[in-house]
Amino acid sequence: AIAIQVVDDEQGTVLEEETVDGKTGDAIRYPSQDVITRYVAKGYELVHNDLETPQYIRVDSPRVYQIRFKERVVSFEQSSLFPEVGSPVYPEMEDSVLWPEGSGEESLHKVVKRTIYFLYEDGSYALPLTEQVAHFYRRAQVHLATGTVLYGPWRSELEDFASVEAPKLSGYIAKPRLVPQWHHLSPAQEDRVETIVYTKMIQKLVLNFVDESQSGSILESIQLVGRSGDAIHYRPDPKIAELLKA
């Protein structure tokens, strides 16, 4: 009898074994291609197949033939198209191994954002918002047969978000005037929202009543106080009438 072994080449373990009987000179009939397809679907890759070429039973032929596999390891980098967890690795194969938990984009790509709004006091937009975005990626090695996922460190092109100074708007005061730098970004941090509010400045207006017949001499001055953009509600008619009577 001839033994056919399916072996995990890295672990040195026999995954399955079958014996084949025959007479001297008979071809060894074993569905090695079906076995290879089945183990590839399980997440292995072929290392060597003793039955790749036709083998015959001879007096001096080996008593054991092996089909050796190793676990397939798939690496994902930043530019990779991330798989969908739970979907087949080999969609064209029946009983394909599935992409394991921890191999999807949610485990390999994180985004940290800071959004800065520029608003008037009534909540309307004074200026378009500013959004700062940092992308973090980490390398992953997915061991398909066992579902083990090994990770590298998180990396990003940005270490900090720059400070943002409030743009000046005529007639308005911004508070705060500066959103400070955000140091030491990490993928574990939550998104942040900052708001800069523009408040109308207090303005003073002097209204002069002038006697043009007296070379523009000022008869009386009234000081009005209001905020930038507010309508002037002062009506000068009563004061004009009073001055005309004098």
Tab-separated table of C-alpha atoms in Angstrom:
chain	number	residue	atom	x	y	z
A	1	ALA	CA	0.000	0.000	0.000
A	2	ILE	CA	1.039	3.528	-0.757
A	3	ALA	CA	0.350	6.365	1.732
A	4	ILE	CA	-0.681	9.771	0.430
A	5	GLN	CA	-0.214	12.537	3.011
A	6	VAL	CA	-1.407	16.118	2.983
A	7	VAL	CA	1.118	18.007	5.109
A	8	ASP	CA	1.329	21.475	6.657
A	9	ASP	CA	4.924	22.229	5.655
A	10	GLU	CA	5.433	24.979	8.255
A	11	GLN	CA	3.975	23.085	11.214
A	12	GLY	CA	5.211	19.662	10.107
A	13	THR	CA	1.796	18.147	10.786
A	14	VAL	CA	-0.181	15.717	8.672
A	15	LEU	CA	-3.513	17.289	7.798
A	16	GLU	CA	-4.921	14.103	6.275
A	17	GLU	CA	-3.694	10.747	5.024
A	18	GLU	CA	-5.043	8.123	2.681
A	19	THR	CA	-3.715	4.769	1.509
A	20	VAL	CA	-3.802	3.596	-2.093
A	21	ASP	CA	-3.598	-0.093	-3.035
A	22	GLY	CA	-2.347	-1.428	-6.334
A	23	LYS	CA	-0.066	-3.836	-8.119
A	24	THR	CA	3.444	-3.280	-9.354
A	25	GLY	CA	3.311	-1.192	-12.504
A	26	ASP	CA	-0.075	0.330	-11.736
A	27	ALA	CA	-0.408	4.099	-11.919
A	28	ILE	CA	-1.068	5.760	-8.572
A	29	ARG	CA	-4.608	7.076	-8.928
A	30	TYR	CA	-5.256	9.903	-6.500
A	31	PRO	CA	-7.255	13.122	-7.041
A	32	SER	CA	-4.380	15.411	-6.089
A	33	GLN	CA	-5.753	18.370	-8.068
A	34	ASP	CA	-9.051	18.175	-6.194
A	35	VAL	CA	-7.151	18.107	-2.901
A	36	ILE	CA	-5.064	21.115	-3.934
A	37	THR	CA	-8.182	23.078	-4.903
A	38	ARG	CA	-9.842	22.192	-1.596
A	39	TYR	CA	-6.879	23.325	0.511
A	40	VAL	CA	-6.339	26.511	-1.507
A	41	ALA	CA	-9.987	27.337	-0.774
A	42	LYS	CA	-9.215	26.811	2.926
A	43	GLY	CA	-6.441	29.415	2.854
A	44	TYR	CA	-3.344	27.383	2.000
A	45	GLU	CA	-0.959	27.551	-0.921
A	46	LEU	CA	0.855	24.654	-2.518
A	47	VAL	CA	4.531	24.119	-1.686
A	48	HIS	CA	5.164	20.814	-3.462
A	49	ASN	CA	3.178	17.926	-4.934
A	50	ASP	CA	4.902	14.541	-5.229
A	51	LEU	CA	2.111	13.488	-7.600
A	52	GLU	CA	2.472	16.423	-9.969
A	53	THR	CA	3.718	14.026	-12.638
A	54	PRO	CA	2.319	10.497	-13.134
A	55	GLN	CA	3.717	8.010	-10.580
A	56	TYR	CA	3.674	4.220	-10.755
A	57	ILE	CA	3.889	1.517	-8.133
A	58	ARG	CA	7.285	-0.122	-8.269
A	59	VAL	CA	9.201	-2.357	-5.954
A	60	ASP	CA	11.628	0.415	-5.143
A	61	SER	CA	9.083	3.287	-5.210
A	62	PRO	CA	8.520	5.409	-2.067
A	63	ARG	CA	5.982	4.177	0.419
A	64	VAL	CA	4.794	7.733	1.187
A	65	TYR	CA	3.910	10.540	-1.207
A	66	GLN	CA	3.224	14.008	0.076
A	67	ILE	CA	1.302	17.054	-1.016
A	68	ARG	CA	2.754	19.890	1.031
A	69	PHE	CA	1.079	23.205	1.783
A	70	LYS	CA	1.788	26.329	3.767
A	71	GLU	CA	-0.635	28.924	5.042
A	72	ARG	CA	-1.196	31.750	2.595
A	73	VAL	CA	-0.409	35.174	4.062
A	74	VAL	CA	-1.841	38.295	2.418
A	75	SER	CA	-0.325	41.707	3.182
A	76	PHE	CA	-2.227	44.962	2.971
A	77	GLU	CA	-0.517	48.305	2.570
A	78	GLN	CA	-1.862	51.861	2.606
A	79	SER	CA	-2.695	51.794	-1.090
A	80	SER	CA	-4.456	48.430	-0.955
A	81	LEU	CA	-8.104	47.884	-1.755
A	82	PHE	CA	-9.358	46.653	1.583
A	83	PRO	CA	-11.515	43.503	1.585
A	84	GLU	CA	-15.025	43.210	2.937
A	85	VAL	CA	-14.990	41.237	6.181
A	86	GLY	CA	-16.979	38.019	5.864
A	87	SER	CA	-16.799	37.924	2.063
A	88	PRO	CA	-15.102	35.021	0.201
A	89	VAL	CA	-11.398	35.368	-0.503
A	90	TYR	CA	-11.970	33.337	-3.671
A	91	PRO	CA	-15.491	34.140	-4.906
A	92	GLU	CA	-15.145	31.670	-7.764
A	93	MET	CA	-14.443	28.767	-5.369
A	94	GLU	CA	-17.039	26.808	-3.469
A	95	ASP	CA	-16.459	26.816	0.311
A	96	SER	CA	-13.859	29.575	0.034
A	97	VAL	CA	-12.242	30.837	3.207
A	98	LEU	CA	-13.690	34.209	4.295
A	99	TRP	CA	-11.887	37.426	5.058
A	100	PRO	CA	-11.563	37.419	8.867
A	101	GLU	CA	-12.468	40.058	11.415
A	102	GLY	CA	-9.762	42.697	11.607
A	103	SER	CA	-8.845	42.583	7.925
A	104	GLY	CA	-11.247	45.285	6.717
A	105	GLU	CA	-10.766	49.001	6.242
A	106	GLU	CA	-12.300	49.830	9.630
A	107	SER	CA	-9.333	48.049	11.272
A	108	LEU	CA	-6.617	49.353	8.959
A	109	HIS	CA	-7.621	52.945	8.188
A	110	LYS	CA	-8.660	55.632	10.649
A	111	VAL	CA	-9.558	59.267	10.000
A	112	VAL	CA	-9.270	62.113	12.526
A	113	LYS	CA	-10.918	65.439	11.672
A	114	ARG	CA	-11.108	68.917	13.102
A	115	THR	CA	-13.842	71.155	11.728
A	116	ILE	CA	-13.753	74.895	12.364
A	117	TYR	CA	-16.928	76.919	11.850
A	118	PHE	CA	-16.999	80.683	11.350
A	119	LEU	CA	-20.411	81.935	12.456
A	120	TYR	CA	-22.276	85.132	13.172
A	121	GLU	CA	-24.099	85.463	16.489
A	122	ASP	CA	-27.363	84.276	14.924
A	123	GLY	CA	-25.725	81.007	13.846
A	124	SER	CA	-25.455	81.844	10.156
A	125	TYR	CA	-22.194	81.310	8.308
A	126	ALA	CA	-19.782	84.214	8.287
A	127	LEU	CA	-17.211	82.306	6.220
A	128	PRO	CA	-16.871	78.818	4.723
A	129	LEU	CA	-15.834	76.209	7.271
A	130	THR	CA	-12.285	74.854	7.484
A	131	GLU	CA	-11.736	71.096	7.777
A	132	GLN	CA	-8.442	69.510	8.783
A	133	VAL	CA	-8.109	65.802	8.067
A	134	ALA	CA	-5.471	63.222	9.043
A	135	HIS	CA	-5.483	59.687	7.601
A	136	PHE	CA	-3.890	56.870	9.614
A	137	TYR	CA	-3.006	53.525	8.059
A	138	ARG	CA	-1.378	50.391	9.374
A	139	ARG	CA	0.058	47.401	7.563
A	140	ALA	CA	-1.630	44.052	8.100
A	141	GLN	CA	-0.664	40.450	7.460
A	142	VAL	CA	-3.716	38.222	7.143
A	143	HIS	CA	-3.149	34.494	7.714
A	144	LEU	CA	-5.991	33.019	5.722
A	145	ALA	CA	-6.096	29.473	7.090
A	146	THR	CA	-6.196	30.474	10.768
A	147	GLY	CA	-7.811	33.927	10.443
A	148	THR	CA	-4.963	35.524	12.403
A	149	VAL	CA	-4.249	39.179	11.565
A	150	LEU	CA	-0.930	40.777	12.540
A	151	TYR	CA	-0.599	44.561	12.478
A	152	GLY	CA	2.167	47.080	12.016
A	153	PRO	CA	2.214	50.500	13.727
A	154	TRP	CA	-0.204	53.259	12.783
A	155	ARG	CA	1.323	55.843	10.472
A	156	SER	CA	0.178	59.197	9.118
A	157	GLU	CA	1.665	61.980	7.030
A	158	LEU	CA	0.407	64.470	9.647
A	159	GLU	CA	1.566	64.641	13.251
A	160	ASP	CA	-0.242	67.887	14.137
A	161	PHE	CA	-3.042	70.111	12.920
A	162	ALA	CA	-1.822	73.666	12.324
A	163	SER	CA	-3.298	76.554	14.281
A	164	VAL	CA	-5.997	78.555	12.506
A	165	GLU	CA	-6.275	82.320	12.902
A	166	ALA	CA	-9.701	83.883	12.537
A	167	PRO	CA	-9.841	85.918	9.298
A	168	LYS	CA	-10.677	89.573	9.826
A	169	LEU	CA	-14.130	90.809	8.917
A	170	SER	CA	-14.705	94.561	8.774
A	171	GLY	CA	-16.930	95.700	11.629
A	172	TYR	CA	-16.729	92.423	13.550
A	173	ILE	CA	-14.697	90.982	16.402
A	174	ALA	CA	-13.819	87.261	16.273
A	175	LYS	CA	-13.839	85.133	19.396
A	176	PRO	CA	-11.630	83.230	19.820
A	177	ARG	CA	-9.155	84.882	17.520
A	178	LEU	CA	-7.048	81.725	17.226
A	179	VAL	CA	-7.745	77.992	17.269
A	180	PRO	CA	-4.506	76.535	18.643
A	181	GLN	CA	-2.366	73.835	17.094
A	182	TRP	CA	-3.481	70.258	17.844
A	183	HIS	CA	-0.363	68.313	18.768
A	184	HIS	CA	0.373	64.581	18.709
A	185	LEU	CA	-2.465	63.287	16.569
A	186	SER	CA	-3.366	59.630	16.992
A	187	PRO	CA	-6.007	57.328	15.466
A	188	ALA	CA	-7.582	56.827	18.907
A	189	GLN	CA	-8.617	60.472	19.167
A	190	GLU	CA	-12.155	61.671	18.586
A	191	ASP	CA	-13.026	64.274	15.972
A	192	ARG	CA	-13.209	67.850	17.217
A	193	VAL	CA	-15.434	70.767	16.319
A	194	GLU	CA	-14.361	74.358	16.996
A	195	THR	CA	-16.448	77.483	16.489
A	196	ILE	CA	-15.302	81.058	15.961
A	197	VAL	CA	-18.109	83.575	16.487
A	198	TYR	CA	-18.105	87.012	14.865
A	199	THR	CA	-19.735	89.716	16.984
A	200	LYS	CA	-20.595	93.181	15.700
A	201	MET	CA	-18.255	95.861	16.988
A	202	ILE	CA	-19.635	98.757	19.063
A	203	GLN	CA	-19.473	101.874	16.900
A	204	LYS	CA	-19.875	105.551	17.827
A	205	LEU	CA	-21.401	108.054	15.446
A	206	VAL	CA	-21.366	111.833	15.938
A	207	LEU	CA	-24.219	113.759	14.318
A	208	ASN	CA	-23.470	117.474	13.916
A	209	PHE	CA	-26.116	120.162	13.373
A	210	VAL	CA	-24.367	122.916	11.378
A	211	ASP	CA	-25.276	126.552	10.730
A	212	GLU	CA	-24.124	127.122	7.185
A	213	SER	CA	-24.832	130.838	7.449
A	214	GLN	CA	-22.226	131.035	10.187
A	215	SER	CA	-19.436	129.460	8.084
A	216	GLY	CA	-20.448	125.945	9.088
A	217	SER	CA	-20.317	126.469	12.804
A	218	ILE	CA	-21.613	123.521	14.823
A	219	LEU	CA	-24.759	124.340	16.719
A	220	GLU	CA	-25.028	121.049	18.545
A	221	SER	CA	-23.610	117.517	18.406
A	222	ILE	CA	-25.314	114.273	19.307
A	223	GLN	CA	-23.407	111.018	19.869
A	224	LEU	CA	-25.110	107.807	18.739
A	225	VAL	CA	-23.940	104.362	19.819
A	226	GLY	CA	-24.692	101.111	17.966
A	227	ARG	CA	-23.256	97.968	16.499
A	228	SER	CA	-21.796	97.490	13.046
A	229	GLY	CA	-24.481	97.035	10.438
A	230	ASP	CA	-27.345	98.219	12.668
A	231	ALA	CA	-29.821	100.719	11.227
A	232	ILE	CA	-29.696	104.262	12.639
A	233	HIS	CA	-33.089	104.818	14.218
A	234	TYR	CA	-32.491	108.422	15.339
A	235	ARG	CA	-34.905	110.898	13.804
A	236	PRO	CA	-33.405	114.419	13.631
A	237	ASP	CA	-36.674	116.249	12.826
A	238	PRO	CA	-37.522	117.289	16.409
A	239	LYS	CA	-34.009	118.630	17.004
A	240	ILE	CA	-34.060	120.518	13.694
A	241	ALA	CA	-37.398	122.103	14.635
A	242	GLU	CA	-36.004	123.080	18.045
A	243	LEU	CA	-32.932	124.706	16.521
A	244	LEU	CA	-34.979	126.641	13.967
A	245	LYS	CA	-37.042	128.213	16.772
A	246	ALA	CA	-33.967	129.363	18.652
